[in-house]
XYZ file of C-alpha atoms in Angstrom:
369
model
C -50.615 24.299 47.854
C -52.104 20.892 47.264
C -50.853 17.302 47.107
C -53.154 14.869 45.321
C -52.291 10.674 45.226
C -54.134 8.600 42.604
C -53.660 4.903 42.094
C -53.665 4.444 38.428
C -53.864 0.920 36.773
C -51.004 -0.919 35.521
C -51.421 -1.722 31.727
C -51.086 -5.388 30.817
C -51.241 -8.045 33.520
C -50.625 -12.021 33.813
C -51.652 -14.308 36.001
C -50.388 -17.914 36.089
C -52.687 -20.313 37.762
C -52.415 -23.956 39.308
C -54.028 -27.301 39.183
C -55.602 -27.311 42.183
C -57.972 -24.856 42.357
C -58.283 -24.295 39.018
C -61.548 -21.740 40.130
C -60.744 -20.495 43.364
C -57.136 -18.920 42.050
C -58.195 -17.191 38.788
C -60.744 -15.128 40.537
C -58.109 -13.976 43.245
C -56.580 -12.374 40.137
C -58.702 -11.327 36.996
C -61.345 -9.533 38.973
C -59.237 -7.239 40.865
C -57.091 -6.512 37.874
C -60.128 -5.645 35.943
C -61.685 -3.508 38.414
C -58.211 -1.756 38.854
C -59.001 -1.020 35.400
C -56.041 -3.334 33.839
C -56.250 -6.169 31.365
C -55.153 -9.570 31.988
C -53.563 -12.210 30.433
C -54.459 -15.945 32.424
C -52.578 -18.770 31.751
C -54.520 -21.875 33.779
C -52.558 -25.098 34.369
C -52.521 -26.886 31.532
C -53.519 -30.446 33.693
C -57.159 -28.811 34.231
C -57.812 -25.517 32.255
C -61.589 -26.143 32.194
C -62.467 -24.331 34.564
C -60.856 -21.170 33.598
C -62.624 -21.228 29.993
C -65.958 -21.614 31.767
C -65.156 -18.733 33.313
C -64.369 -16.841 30.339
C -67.531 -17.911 28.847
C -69.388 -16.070 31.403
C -67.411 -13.045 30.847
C -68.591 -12.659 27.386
C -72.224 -13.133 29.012
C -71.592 -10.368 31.160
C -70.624 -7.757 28.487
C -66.686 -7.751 29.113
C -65.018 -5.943 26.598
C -63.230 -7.634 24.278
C -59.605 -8.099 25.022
C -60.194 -7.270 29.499
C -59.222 -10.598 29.692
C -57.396 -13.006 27.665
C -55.943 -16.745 28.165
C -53.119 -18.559 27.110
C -52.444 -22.313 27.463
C -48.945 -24.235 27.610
C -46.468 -25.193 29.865
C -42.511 -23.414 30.292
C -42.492 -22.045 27.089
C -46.131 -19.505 27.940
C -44.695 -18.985 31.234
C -41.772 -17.833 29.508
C -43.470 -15.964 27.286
C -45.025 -13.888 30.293
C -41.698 -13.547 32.066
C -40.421 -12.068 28.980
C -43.192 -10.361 27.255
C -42.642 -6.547 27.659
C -46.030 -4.965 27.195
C -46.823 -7.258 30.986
C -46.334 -4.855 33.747
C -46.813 -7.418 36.498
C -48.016 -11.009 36.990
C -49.312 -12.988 40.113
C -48.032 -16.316 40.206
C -49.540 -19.117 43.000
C -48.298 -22.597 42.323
C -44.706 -24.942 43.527
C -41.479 -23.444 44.668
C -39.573 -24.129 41.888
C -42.077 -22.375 38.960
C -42.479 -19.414 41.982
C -38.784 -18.403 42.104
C -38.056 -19.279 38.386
C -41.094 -16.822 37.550
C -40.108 -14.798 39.973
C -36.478 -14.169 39.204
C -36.886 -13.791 35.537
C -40.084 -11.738 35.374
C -37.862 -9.413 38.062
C -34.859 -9.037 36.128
C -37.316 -7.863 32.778
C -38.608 -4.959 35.137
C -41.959 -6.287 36.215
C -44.166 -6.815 39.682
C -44.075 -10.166 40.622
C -46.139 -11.861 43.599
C -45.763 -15.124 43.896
C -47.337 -17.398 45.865
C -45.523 -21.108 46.483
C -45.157 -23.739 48.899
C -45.966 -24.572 52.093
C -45.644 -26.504 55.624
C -48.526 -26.005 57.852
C -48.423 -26.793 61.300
C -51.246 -27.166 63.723
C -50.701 -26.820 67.576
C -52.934 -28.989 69.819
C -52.935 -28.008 73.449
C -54.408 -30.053 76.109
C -57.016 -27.727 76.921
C -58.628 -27.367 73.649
C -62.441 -28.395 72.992
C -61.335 -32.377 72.210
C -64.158 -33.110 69.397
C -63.802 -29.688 67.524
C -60.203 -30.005 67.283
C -59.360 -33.530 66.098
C -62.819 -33.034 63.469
C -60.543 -29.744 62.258
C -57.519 -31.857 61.851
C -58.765 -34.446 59.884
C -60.894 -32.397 57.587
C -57.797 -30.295 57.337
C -55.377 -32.396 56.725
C -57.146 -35.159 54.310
C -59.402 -32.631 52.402
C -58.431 -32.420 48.715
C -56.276 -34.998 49.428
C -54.032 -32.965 50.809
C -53.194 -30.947 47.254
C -53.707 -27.042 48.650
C -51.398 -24.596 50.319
C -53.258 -24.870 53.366
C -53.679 -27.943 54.028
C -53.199 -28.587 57.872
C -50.133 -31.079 56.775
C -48.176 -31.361 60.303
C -49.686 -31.741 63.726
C -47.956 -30.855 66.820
C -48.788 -32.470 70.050
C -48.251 -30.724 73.486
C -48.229 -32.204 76.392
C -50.874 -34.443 77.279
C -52.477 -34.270 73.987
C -51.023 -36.886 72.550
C -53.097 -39.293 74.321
C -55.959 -38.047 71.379
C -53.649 -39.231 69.048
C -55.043 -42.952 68.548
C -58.694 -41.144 67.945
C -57.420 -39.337 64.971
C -55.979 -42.406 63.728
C -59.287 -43.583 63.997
C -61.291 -40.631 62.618
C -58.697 -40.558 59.542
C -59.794 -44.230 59.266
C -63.484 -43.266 58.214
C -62.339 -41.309 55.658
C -63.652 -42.283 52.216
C -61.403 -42.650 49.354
C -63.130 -42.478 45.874
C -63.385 -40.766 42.686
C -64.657 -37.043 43.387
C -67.893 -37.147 41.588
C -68.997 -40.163 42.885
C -71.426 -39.664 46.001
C -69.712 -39.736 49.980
C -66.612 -39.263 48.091
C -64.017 -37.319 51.295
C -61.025 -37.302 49.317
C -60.379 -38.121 45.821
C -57.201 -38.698 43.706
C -53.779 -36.807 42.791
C -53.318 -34.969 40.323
C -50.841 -37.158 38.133
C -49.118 -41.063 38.527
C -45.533 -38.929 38.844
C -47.442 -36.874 42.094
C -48.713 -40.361 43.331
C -45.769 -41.963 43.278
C -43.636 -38.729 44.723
C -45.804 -39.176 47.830
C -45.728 -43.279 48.541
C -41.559 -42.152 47.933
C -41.709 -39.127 50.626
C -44.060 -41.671 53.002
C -41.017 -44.851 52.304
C -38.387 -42.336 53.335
C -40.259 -40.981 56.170
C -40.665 -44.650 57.226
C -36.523 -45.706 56.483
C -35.816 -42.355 58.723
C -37.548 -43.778 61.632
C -41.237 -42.214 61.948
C -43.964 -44.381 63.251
C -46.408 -45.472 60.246
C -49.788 -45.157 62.134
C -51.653 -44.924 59.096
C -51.158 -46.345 55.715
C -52.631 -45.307 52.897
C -50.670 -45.889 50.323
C -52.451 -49.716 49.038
C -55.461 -48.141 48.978
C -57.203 -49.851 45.556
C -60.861 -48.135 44.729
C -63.949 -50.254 42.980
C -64.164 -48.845 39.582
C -60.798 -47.262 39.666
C -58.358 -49.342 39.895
C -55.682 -47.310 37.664
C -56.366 -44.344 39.995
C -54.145 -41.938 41.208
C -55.309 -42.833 44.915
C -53.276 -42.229 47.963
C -55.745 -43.065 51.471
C -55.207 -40.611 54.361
C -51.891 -41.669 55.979
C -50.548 -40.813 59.098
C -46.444 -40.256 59.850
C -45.856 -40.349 64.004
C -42.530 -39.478 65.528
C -41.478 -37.254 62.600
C -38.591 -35.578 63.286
C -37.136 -31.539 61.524
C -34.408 -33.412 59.986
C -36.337 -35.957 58.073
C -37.066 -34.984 54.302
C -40.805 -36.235 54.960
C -41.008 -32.941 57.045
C -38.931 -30.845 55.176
C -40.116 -31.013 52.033
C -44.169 -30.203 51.360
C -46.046 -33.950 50.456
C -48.794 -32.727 48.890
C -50.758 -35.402 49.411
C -52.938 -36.948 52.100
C -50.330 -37.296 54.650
C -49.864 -35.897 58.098
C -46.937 -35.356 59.764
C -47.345 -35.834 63.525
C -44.514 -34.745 66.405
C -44.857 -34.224 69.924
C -43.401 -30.856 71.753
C -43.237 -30.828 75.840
C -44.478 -26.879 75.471
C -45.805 -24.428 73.558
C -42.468 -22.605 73.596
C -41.078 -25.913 71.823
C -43.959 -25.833 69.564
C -43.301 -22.248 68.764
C -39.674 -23.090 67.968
C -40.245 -25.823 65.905
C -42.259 -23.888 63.520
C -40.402 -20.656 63.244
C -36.863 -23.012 62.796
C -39.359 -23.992 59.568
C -38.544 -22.067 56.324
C -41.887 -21.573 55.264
C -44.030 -18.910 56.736
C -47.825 -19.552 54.544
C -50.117 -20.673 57.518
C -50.284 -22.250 60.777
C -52.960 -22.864 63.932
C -53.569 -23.383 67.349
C -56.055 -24.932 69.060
C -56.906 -24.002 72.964
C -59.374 -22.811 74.908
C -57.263 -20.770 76.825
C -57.368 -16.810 75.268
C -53.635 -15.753 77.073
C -51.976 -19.042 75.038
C -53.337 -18.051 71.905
C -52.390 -14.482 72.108
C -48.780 -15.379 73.088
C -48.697 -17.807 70.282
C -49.877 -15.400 67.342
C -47.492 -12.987 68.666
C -44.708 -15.193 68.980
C -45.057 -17.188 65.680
C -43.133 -16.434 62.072
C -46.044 -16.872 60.341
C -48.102 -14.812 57.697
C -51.291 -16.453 58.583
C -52.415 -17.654 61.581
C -55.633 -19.514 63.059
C -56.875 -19.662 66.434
C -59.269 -22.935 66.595
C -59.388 -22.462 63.160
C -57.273 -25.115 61.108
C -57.351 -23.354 57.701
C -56.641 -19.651 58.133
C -57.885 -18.623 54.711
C -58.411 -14.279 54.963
C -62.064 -13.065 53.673
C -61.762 -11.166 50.474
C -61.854 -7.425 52.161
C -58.143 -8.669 53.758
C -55.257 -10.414 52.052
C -53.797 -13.681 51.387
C -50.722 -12.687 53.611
C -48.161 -15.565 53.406
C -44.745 -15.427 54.088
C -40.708 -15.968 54.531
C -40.384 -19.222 51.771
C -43.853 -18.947 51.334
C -44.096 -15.939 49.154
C -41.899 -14.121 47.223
C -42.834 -10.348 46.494
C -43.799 -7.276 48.612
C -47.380 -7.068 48.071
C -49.940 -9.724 48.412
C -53.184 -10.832 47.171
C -56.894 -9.691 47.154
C -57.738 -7.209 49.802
C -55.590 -4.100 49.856
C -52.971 -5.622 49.193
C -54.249 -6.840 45.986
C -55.511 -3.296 45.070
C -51.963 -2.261 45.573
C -50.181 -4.541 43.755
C -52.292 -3.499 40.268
C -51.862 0.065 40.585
C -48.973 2.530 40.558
C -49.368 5.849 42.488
C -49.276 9.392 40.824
C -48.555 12.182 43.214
C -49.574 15.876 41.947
C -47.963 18.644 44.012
C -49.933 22.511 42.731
C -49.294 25.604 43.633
C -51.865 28.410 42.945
C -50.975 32.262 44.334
C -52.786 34.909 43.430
C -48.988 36.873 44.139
C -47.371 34.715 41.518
C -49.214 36.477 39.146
C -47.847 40.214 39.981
C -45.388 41.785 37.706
C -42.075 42.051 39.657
C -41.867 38.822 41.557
C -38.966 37.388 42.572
C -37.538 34.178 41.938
C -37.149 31.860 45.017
C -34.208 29.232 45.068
C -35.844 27.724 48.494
C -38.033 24.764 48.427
C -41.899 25.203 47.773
C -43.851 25.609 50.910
C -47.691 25.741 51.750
C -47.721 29.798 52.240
């Protein structure tokens, strides 16, 4: 008797793609689809699909066949049109909360996979013994880079213990930052995405302020040369935040870091599992026993250890978590070869006894003798 498992591909699948890395997130999708021997329908954002039509330009290049992969452009009514669409077996979805669980939810209830990837509120833990220059450099860079507009972005600090004497020198360091359009040369962070995201932000930062944080940092006057209709927002820095203020609860998404202090690690550790979201978090120390108890302790699906922006290598997943993801299989890595395949099992049974004249039927289960 043998028992044979083969992951077959899928059919038809979707991915649905956001604005801010309108590169980055197609090619978690298309490629292992494809390879998985699926086809793929992409619908980019529709603030920057550019990118993903350069792309498809070099598939033709490359010999795809016609039809592998396909885009559509839009807004609710294509993502509807996936949801609903029944020749789509499955779609990967990485964008806000409230697209995540409407795409999840409906594509569900038509009978489809769904992963879907959605927001976040990353928190990075500074201990006192951590290497001083290394850290505050990955905070900055962290939490200012893109200008704050990624998943990952390293958008709340926590402070324990004596730390929080470094606190002035990333107000400083934040400081140097340059704020300018992103082609133009130096440029550290550029603009948002839209006026509406813009002025979300300088709202979240006012209420932060009204609810009693500590503006150490204000970025929200910043006016560039050239630019002056810009969507800019300069790196801005909330102190004193508190769980209960909406600055913390809700994700920013924007170049704005919430800062609180913590007396331990065990409050640290608290703080962030008491957090619905579960995408990323890290820790900075130089002490190996503290970072083991905190990646064993933490709620988190991704973790860094003097690493602010835990992003997995392609051979391992994108493993986010709790209100971060919604789904049971993740993306790229195994994962990702999982979730565009199904399995078929084959169970055969070849006697040479079988073939006899006279055999008896058997009402007991088949076994291997």
């Amino acid at each position: 008797m043998d028992t044979l498992t083969f992951r077959l591909p899928l059919g038809v699948t979707a991915g649905i793609t956001p604005f801010n890395f309108p590169a980055m997130i197609p090619l978690w999708m298309f490629p292992t689809a494809l390879v998985c021997g699926n086809t793929m329908v992409l619908k980019p954002s529709e603030r920057d699909p550019g990118a993903t039509m350069i792309m498809m330009e070099l598939c033709n290049e490359a010999g795809f066949p016609p039809g592998a992969v396909n885009v559509i452009h839009g807004a609710h009514e294509a993502v509807t049109f996936i949801c609903d669409n029944p020749d789509i077996r499955a779609i990967s979805f990485v964008g806000s909360d409230r697209a995540g669980r409407y795409i999840y939810e409906r594509g569900s209830k038509n009978g489809k996979r769904v992963q879907s990837n959605m927001g976040a509120k990353n928190h990075g833990v500074i201990l006192p013994d951590a290497n001083k220059e290394a850290t505050l450099n990955s905070l900055v860079g962290a939490a200012f880079g893109a200008a704050g507009q990624r998943c990952m972005a390293l958008s709340t600090v926590i402070w324990v213990g004596e730390s929080k004497k470094w606190i002035p020198e990333v107000v400083a360091r934040a400081k140097k930052l340059k704020v300018n359009a992103g082609m133009e040369p130096g440029a550290d962070l550029g603009p948002l995405i839209t006026p509406q995201a813009k002025q979300r932000v300088l709202d979240l930062v006012g209420k932060g302020v009204d609810e009693g944080a500590e503006l150490l940092l204000d970025g929200r006057n910043v006016v560039v040369p050239g630019y002056e209709k810009g969507n800019f927002v300069g790196p801005t820095i909330l102190h004193k935040v508190k769980p209960n203020m909406v600055c913390y609860k809700e994700e920013i998404f924007g170049p704005v870091l919430c800062s609180l202090e913590a007396e331990s690690l065990d409050e640290a550790i608290n703080i962030i599992n008491n957090n619905p979201y579960g995408n990323g978090t890290a820790i900075f120390t130089s002490n190996g026993a503290t970072a083991r108890k905190f990646s064993e302790q933490i709620d988190v699906g991704q973790i860094g250890v003097n690493v602010p922006i835990p992003v997995p290598l392609p051979m391992f997943s994108f493993t986010g978590s709790r209100a971060s993801f919604l789904g049971d299989a993740n993306f790229y890595g195994k994962q990702g070869i999982n979730f565009y395949t199904q399995t078929k099992t084959i169970t055969q049974l070849w006697r040479s006894e079988d073939a006899e004249a006279g055999a008896r039927a058997s009402t007991t289960m088949p076994v291997q003798r």
